[in-house]
Coordinates of C-alpha atoms in Angstrom, one line a residue:
M1487 CA 0.0 0.0 0.0
H1488 CA 1.0 3.6 -0.5
D1489 CA 0.2 6.9 1.2
F1490 CA -0.4 9.7 -1.2
F1491 CA -2.0 12.0 1.3
S1492 CA -0.5 15.2 2.7
K1493 CA -1.1 16.4 6.2
D1494 CA -3.4 19.1 5.0
K1495 CA -7.0 17.9 5.6
S1496 CA -8.7 21.2 4.6
F1497 CA -10.5 19.5 1.7
Q1498 CA -12.3 17.1 4.0
K1499 CA -15.1 19.6 4.5
N1500 CA -16.5 18.5 1.1
L1501 CA -16.6 14.8 1.9
F1502 CA -19.8 12.8 2.3
P1503 CA -20.0 11.6 5.9
I1504 CA -20.6 7.9 6.2
S1505 CA -24.1 8.4 7.7
S1506 CA -25.2 10.3 4.5
I1507 CA -24.4 7.4 2.3
Q1508 CA -26.9 5.2 4.1
S1509 CA -29.7 7.7 3.6
M1510 CA -28.8 9.1 0.2
P1511 CA -32.1 9.8 -1.8
S1512 CA -32.9 7.6 -4.7
I1513 CA -35.5 7.5 -7.5
P1514 CA -37.9 4.6 -7.1
P1515 CA -36.7 2.0 -9.7
E1516 CA -38.8 -0.1 -12.0
S1517 CA -40.3 -3.2 -10.5
Q1518 CA -38.4 -5.3 -13.0
V1519 CA -35.1 -4.0 -11.7
I1520 CA -36.1 -4.6 -8.1
A1521 CA -37.1 -8.1 -9.0
A1522 CA -33.7 -8.7 -10.7
L1523 CA -31.9 -7.4 -7.7
R1524 CA -33.9 -9.4 -5.2
E1525 CA -33.1 -12.5 -7.3
R1526 CA -29.4 -11.8 -6.8
L1527 CA -29.9 -11.2 -3.1
S1528 CA -30.1 -14.9 -2.6
Q1529 CA -29.6 -17.0 0.6
G1530 CA -30.5 -14.2 2.9
Q1531 CA -27.7 -11.9 1.6
P1532 CA -28.6 -8.4 2.9
A1533 CA -26.9 -6.4 0.2
L1534 CA -24.9 -6.5 -3.0
A1535 CA -21.5 -5.1 -3.3
L1536 CA -21.7 -2.0 -5.6
D1537 CA -20.0 -3.8 -8.6
K1538 CA -22.6 -6.5 -8.4
Y1539 CA -25.4 -4.0 -8.4
I1540 CA -23.9 -2.2 -11.4
D1541 CA -23.5 -5.5 -13.2
C1542 CA -27.2 -6.2 -12.7
V1543 CA -28.4 -2.8 -13.9
L1544 CA -26.0 -2.6 -16.8
Y1545 CA -25.8 -6.2 -18.0
D1546 CA -28.7 -8.2 -16.7
P1547 CA -30.2 -10.0 -19.8
V1548 CA -33.7 -8.5 -19.1
V1549 CA -33.3 -5.2 -17.4
G1550 CA -29.6 -4.3 -18.1
Y1551 CA -29.0 -0.9 -19.6
Y1552 CA -26.6 -2.3 -22.2
M1553 CA -28.8 -5.2 -23.0
R1554 CA -31.9 -3.2 -23.8
D1555 CA -32.9 -2.6 -27.4
K1556 CA -32.5 1.2 -27.4
D1557 CA -30.4 4.0 -28.8
R1558 CA -27.8 5.0 -26.2
V1559 CA -25.1 6.7 -28.2
G1560 CA -25.4 9.8 -30.4
Y1561 CA -27.3 13.1 -30.5
R1562 CA -30.8 11.9 -31.3
P1563 CA -33.6 12.4 -28.7
G1564 CA -33.6 9.6 -26.1
T1565 CA -29.8 8.9 -26.3
D1566 CA -27.7 9.4 -23.2
F1567 CA -24.2 10.2 -24.3
Y1568 CA -22.0 10.5 -27.4
T1569 CA -18.5 9.1 -28.1
A1570 CA -15.9 9.4 -30.8
S1571 CA -17.6 6.7 -32.9
S1572 CA -20.7 8.9 -32.9
M1573 CA -18.8 11.1 -35.3
G1574 CA -19.2 8.5 -38.1
E1575 CA -16.8 7.7 -40.8
L1576 CA -14.1 10.3 -39.9
F1577 CA -13.2 8.7 -36.6
T1578 CA -12.8 5.4 -38.5
R1579 CA -10.6 6.9 -41.1
L1580 CA -8.4 8.6 -38.4
V1581 CA -8.0 5.2 -36.6
L1582 CA -7.1 3.5 -39.9
S1583 CA -4.5 6.2 -40.7
A1584 CA -3.0 5.8 -37.2
L1585 CA -2.8 2.1 -37.5
K1586 CA -1.0 2.3 -40.8
D1587 CA 1.5 4.7 -39.2
L1588 CA 2.0 2.3 -36.3
L1589 CA 2.1 -1.0 -38.2
G1590 CA 3.1 0.0 -41.7
D1591 CA 2.1 -2.4 -44.5
T1592 CA 1.3 -5.3 -42.2
L1593 CA -2.3 -4.4 -41.6
C1594 CA -3.5 -7.2 -43.9
E1595 CA -1.7 -9.7 -41.7
H1596 CA -3.8 -8.7 -38.6
A1597 CA -7.3 -9.4 -37.6
F1598 CA -9.2 -6.4 -36.3
V1599 CA -10.8 -7.4 -33.0
E1600 CA -13.3 -4.9 -31.8
A1601 CA -14.4 -5.4 -28.2
G1602 CA -17.6 -3.7 -27.1
P1603 CA -18.8 -2.2 -30.5
E1604 CA -21.4 0.5 -30.2
S1605 CA -23.1 -0.3 -33.5
P1606 CA -23.9 -3.6 -35.3
G1607 CA -21.0 -3.2 -37.7
G1608 CA -18.5 -1.7 -35.3
I1609 CA -16.4 1.3 -36.4
L1610 CA -15.5 -0.6 -39.6
G1611 CA -19.2 -0.6 -40.6
A1612 CA -18.8 3.0 -41.5
I1613 CA -16.6 2.2 -44.5
D1614 CA -17.0 0.0 -47.5
T1615 CA -13.7 -2.0 -47.3
N1616 CA -11.0 -2.5 -44.8
P1617 CA -7.4 -3.8 -45.0
F1618 CA -7.5 -6.5 -42.3
S1619 CA -7.4 -10.2 -42.6
E1620 CA -10.7 -10.4 -40.7
H1621 CA -13.0 -8.3 -38.5
L1622 CA -14.2 -9.8 -35.3
L1623 CA -16.8 -8.2 -33.0
Y1624 CA -17.3 -9.1 -29.4
R1625 CA -20.3 -7.8 -27.5
P1626 CA -21.0 -7.8 -23.7
G1627 CA -21.1 -11.2 -22.2
E1628 CA -19.3 -12.9 -25.1
T1629 CA -15.9 -14.6 -24.6
I1630 CA -13.2 -12.7 -26.4
K1631 CA -11.0 -15.0 -28.5
I1632 CA -8.1 -13.3 -30.2
P1633 CA -6.3 -14.7 -33.3
D1634 CA -2.5 -15.2 -33.3
K1635 CA -1.9 -11.8 -34.9
A1636 CA -4.4 -9.0 -34.1
I1637 CA -5.2 -5.4 -33.4
V1638 CA -7.4 -5.4 -30.3
F1639 CA -9.4 -2.1 -30.4
S1640 CA -12.0 -0.6 -28.0
N1641 CA -13.7 2.7 -27.6
E1642 CA -15.0 3.5 -24.2
L1643 CA -15.2 -0.2 -23.3
F1644 CA -13.2 -0.3 -20.0
D1645 CA -15.0 2.6 -18.3
A1646 CA -18.3 0.7 -18.9
Q1647 CA -17.3 -2.1 -16.6
P1648 CA -18.7 -2.5 -13.1
F1649 CA -16.6 -1.1 -10.3
K1650 CA -16.2 -1.3 -6.6
R1651 CA -16.4 1.7 -4.2
Y1652 CA -14.2 1.7 -1.1
I1653 CA -14.8 4.2 1.7
Q1654 CA -12.4 5.0 4.6
T1655 CA -13.9 4.6 8.0
G1656 CA -12.6 4.7 11.5
E1657 CA -12.1 1.0 11.2
G1658 CA -10.2 1.2 7.9
W1659 CA -11.4 0.6 4.3
K1660 CA -14.9 -0.7 3.9
E1661 CA -16.9 -1.4 0.8
T1662 CA -20.1 0.3 -0.4
G1663 CA -23.1 -2.0 -1.0
V1664 CA -26.7 -1.6 -2.3
T1665 CA -29.8 -3.0 -0.6
V1666 CA -33.5 -2.9 -1.3
M1667 CA -35.7 -1.3 1.5
E1668 CA -39.4 -0.8 1.0
E1669 CA -39.1 -1.1 -2.8
Q1670 CA -36.3 1.5 -2.9
L1671 CA -32.6 1.2 -3.3
R1672 CA -30.3 2.3 -0.5
F1673 CA -26.5 2.4 -0.1
C1674 CA -25.0 0.6 2.9
I1675 CA -21.5 -0.2 4.2
L1676 CA -20.1 -3.7 3.9
E1677 CA -17.0 -5.5 5.0
P1678 CA -14.8 -5.6 1.9
E1679 CA -14.6 -8.8 -0.1
E1680 CA -11.0 -7.7 -0.9
V1681 CA -8.9 -4.5 -0.5
P1682 CA -6.6 -3.8 -3.4
A1683 CA -3.0 -3.6 -2.4
S1684 CA -2.6 -0.3 -4.2
L1685 CA -5.0 1.5 -1.9
P1686 CA -3.3 4.1 0.3
D1687 CA -2.5 3.1 3.9
S1688 CA -4.5 6.1 5.3
A1689 CA -7.0 8.5 4.0
P1690 CA -9.4 11.1 5.5
E1691 CA -12.5 9.5 7.0
G1692 CA -15.3 9.4 4.4
Y1693 CA -12.9 9.4 1.4
M1694 CA -14.2 7.3 -1.4
I1695 CA -12.3 5.5 -4.1
D1696 CA -14.0 3.9 -7.1
W1697 CA -11.9 1.0 -8.1
P1698 CA -12.5 -0.4 -11.7
L1699 CA -11.8 -4.0 -10.8
R1700 CA -13.8 -5.5 -13.7
A1701 CA -11.8 -3.3 -16.1
H1702 CA -8.6 -4.7 -14.8
K1703 CA -9.9 -8.3 -15.1
L1704 CA -11.1 -7.6 -18.7
L1705 CA -7.7 -6.3 -19.6
D1706 CA -6.1 -9.4 -18.1
E1707 CA -8.5 -11.6 -20.1
I1708 CA -7.4 -9.9 -23.3
S1709 CA -3.7 -9.5 -22.6
S1710 CA -3.1 -13.0 -21.1
Q1711 CA -4.0 -14.7 -24.4
T1712 CA -1.1 -15.6 -26.6
W1713 CA -1.4 -13.2 -29.5
E1714 CA 0.9 -10.6 -30.9
G1715 CA 0.1 -7.2 -32.4
L1716 CA -1.3 -3.9 -31.1
F1717 CA -3.6 -3.1 -28.1
L1718 CA -5.5 0.1 -28.7
A1719 CA -8.0 1.5 -26.3
F1720 CA -9.8 4.9 -26.4
D1721 CA -11.1 5.8 -23.0
Y1722 CA -10.8 8.2 -20.1
G1723 CA -9.2 8.0 -16.6
L1724 CA -6.7 9.3 -14.1
D1725 CA -3.5 8.2 -12.4
R1726 CA -3.5 6.7 -8.9
S1727 CA -2.0 9.8 -7.3
I1728 CA -4.9 11.9 -8.5
I1729 CA -7.6 9.3 -7.6
F1730 CA -6.1 8.9 -4.2
S1731 CA -5.7 12.5 -3.3
Q1732 CA -8.0 14.7 -5.3
R1733 CA -11.3 12.8 -5.9
P1734 CA -12.7 12.5 -2.3
E1735 CA -16.2 11.7 -3.6
G1736 CA -15.1 9.0 -6.1
T1737 CA -15.4 9.3 -9.9
G1738 CA -18.5 7.2 -10.4
R1739 CA -21.2 9.0 -12.4
T1740 CA -24.4 8.3 -14.3
Y1741 CA -25.4 9.5 -17.8
F1742 CA -29.1 9.9 -18.6
Q1743 CA -30.3 11.9 -21.6
H1744 CA -27.0 13.7 -21.8
Q1745 CA -27.2 14.8 -18.1
L1746 CA -24.3 13.9 -15.8
G1747 CA -25.3 12.7 -12.3
S1748 CA -23.6 11.5 -9.1
N1749 CA -26.3 9.4 -7.6
L1750 CA -25.5 5.9 -8.8
L1751 CA -29.0 4.7 -7.8
S1752 CA -30.8 7.0 -10.2
N1753 CA -32.8 5.5 -13.1
P1754 CA -31.5 2.0 -12.6
G1755 CA -31.5 0.1 -15.9
L1756 CA -32.2 3.3 -17.8
S1757 CA -29.0 5.2 -17.3
D1758 CA -25.3 4.5 -17.9
I1759 CA -23.0 4.1 -14.9
T1760 CA -19.3 4.7 -15.3
C1761 CA -16.1 5.7 -13.5
H1762 CA -12.6 6.8 -14.4
L1763 CA -10.1 4.2 -15.2
I1764 CA -6.8 4.1 -13.2
W1765 CA -4.3 4.4 -16.0
D1766 CA -1.2 3.3 -14.3
E1767 CA -2.9 0.1 -13.1
M1768 CA -3.8 -0.6 -16.8
E1769 CA -0.3 0.2 -18.0
D1770 CA 1.2 -2.1 -15.3
G1771 CA -1.2 -4.8 -16.4
L1772 CA 0.0 -4.7 -20.0
R1773 CA 3.6 -4.8 -19.0
R1774 CA 3.0 -7.8 -16.8
H1775 CA 1.9 -9.7 -19.9
G1776 CA 4.9 -8.8 -22.1
F1777 CA 3.6 -5.7 -23.9
K1778 CA 6.3 -3.1 -24.8
Q1779 CA 6.1 0.5 -25.9
V1780 CA 3.2 1.1 -23.6
Q1781 CA 2.1 4.7 -24.1
L1782 CA -0.8 6.8 -22.8
V1783 CA -1.5 10.1 -24.6
H1784 CA -4.4 12.5 -25.1
Q1785 CA -6.6 11.6 -28.1
E1786 CA -5.6 14.9 -29.7
A1787 CA -1.9 14.0 -29.4
F1788 CA -2.4 10.5 -30.7
F1789 CA -4.1 11.5 -33.9
M1790 CA -1.8 14.5 -34.5
K1791 CA 1.2 12.2 -34.3
H1792 CA -0.1 9.1 -36.1
A1793 CA -2.8 10.5 -38.4
Q1794 CA -1.2 13.7 -39.4
S1795 CA -1.3 13.3 -43.1
H1796 CA -5.0 12.5 -43.1
I1797 CA -5.7 15.6 -40.9
Q1798 CA -3.7 17.7 -43.2
N1799 CA -5.7 16.5 -46.2
I1800 CA -8.9 17.4 -44.5
M1801 CA -7.6 20.9 -43.6
E1802 CA -6.3 21.5 -47.1
S1803 CA -9.5 20.3 -48.9
S1804 CA -11.4 23.4 -47.7
P1805 CA -8.8 25.9 -46.5
A1806 CA -11.2 28.8 -46.4
G1807 CA -14.6 28.6 -44.8
F1808 CA -16.7 26.1 -42.9
S1809 CA -17.0 22.3 -43.7
R1810 CA -18.8 19.6 -41.8
E1811 CA -15.7 17.5 -41.9
K1812 CA -13.6 20.2 -40.3
Q1813 CA -16.2 20.7 -37.6
T1814 CA -16.2 17.0 -36.8
L1815 CA -12.4 17.0 -36.8
M1816 CA -12.4 19.8 -34.2
E1817 CA -14.8 17.9 -32.1
L1818 CA -12.4 15.0 -32.0
L1819 CA -9.2 17.0 -31.6
H1820 CA -9.9 20.2 -29.8
P1821 CA -8.7 20.2 -26.1
G1822 CA -12.0 21.7 -25.1
N1823 CA -14.0 19.0 -26.7
M1824 CA -12.8 15.3 -27.0
G1825 CA -9.1 16.0 -27.5
H1826 CA -8.2 16.1 -23.9
K1827 CA -11.2 14.5 -22.3
F1828 CA -10.3 11.1 -23.8
Q1829 CA -6.9 9.4 -23.8
V1830 CA -5.5 6.6 -25.9
L1831 CA -3.6 3.7 -24.3
H1832 CA -1.6 1.6 -26.8
A1833 CA 1.1 -1.0 -26.6
M1834 CA 2.8 -3.6 -28.8
R1835 CA 3.7 -7.2 -28.3
S1836 CA 5.7 -9.5 -30.6
E1837 CA 7.7 -12.7 -30.4
N1838 CA 10.9 -10.8 -31.1

């Protein structure tokens, strides 16, 4: 364990006291969601750990947010958020340009493995042809099987995995759980199933850390398979030092009709739930499985370095005046839009 905390406790005034977690207001959920949660509260179990609650409301076959037949991504009425892939063909072409820069003329030797595609055809569905040996799509709940030579791509996959929430109490780190009381959801405090070794030895009482354990396990599932090629993930997160010292209320949030919320019990099954990744944990995981050249950069920097020629062509095609393609490019690259909000983690592995 590590201690990232200074002696200055002035920021504690903004923390949630433990008692408030147990009485935090919630919106009455649908009866189907309550029934699904009660089914998981088997054998007299009083509460579910937060990650198990999130797993239910996001991935339950009947009531799960990601399993429902609805539009989630984009700008249309009824959607909840937008991502880089919402920008259509341009994002795909920038990714392809970057891959060619990273892998040269060997793209045809690689399978393109897309984990967690947001549309039926994935990002390659936006173009007519692609240079890869095959295109494999893996959706939630499917076992990912990676060919011997591959590019494993994801866009906002890891932040969509269930996470645990740890809270510092007078008795050390405890775990946040969720229970059903009088047909409403309530937070509660549980003894932790496990405490990550990376958590700090001490923290102010009430400090909360959202720990993306399932994201780490998914990364391990991908990187432990014996394949060579490129790992490429577009997502957002922070380093341990920031999570452990500057995010006292955790990073878990909900997205419902493009509105950001902090109550993880709101609109269960109807809203997205996400938290920031812990980038140095992800980088360490890749290195443990033999990946080299592990790099984390802002989305803007990644495309400016590896897709520069394509960006230049777009800018030169209409040097004066407005174009929709230019506007989309600025959405993807400008630091005030997606350019800094999202990061790109990439790494290579080969037999050599």
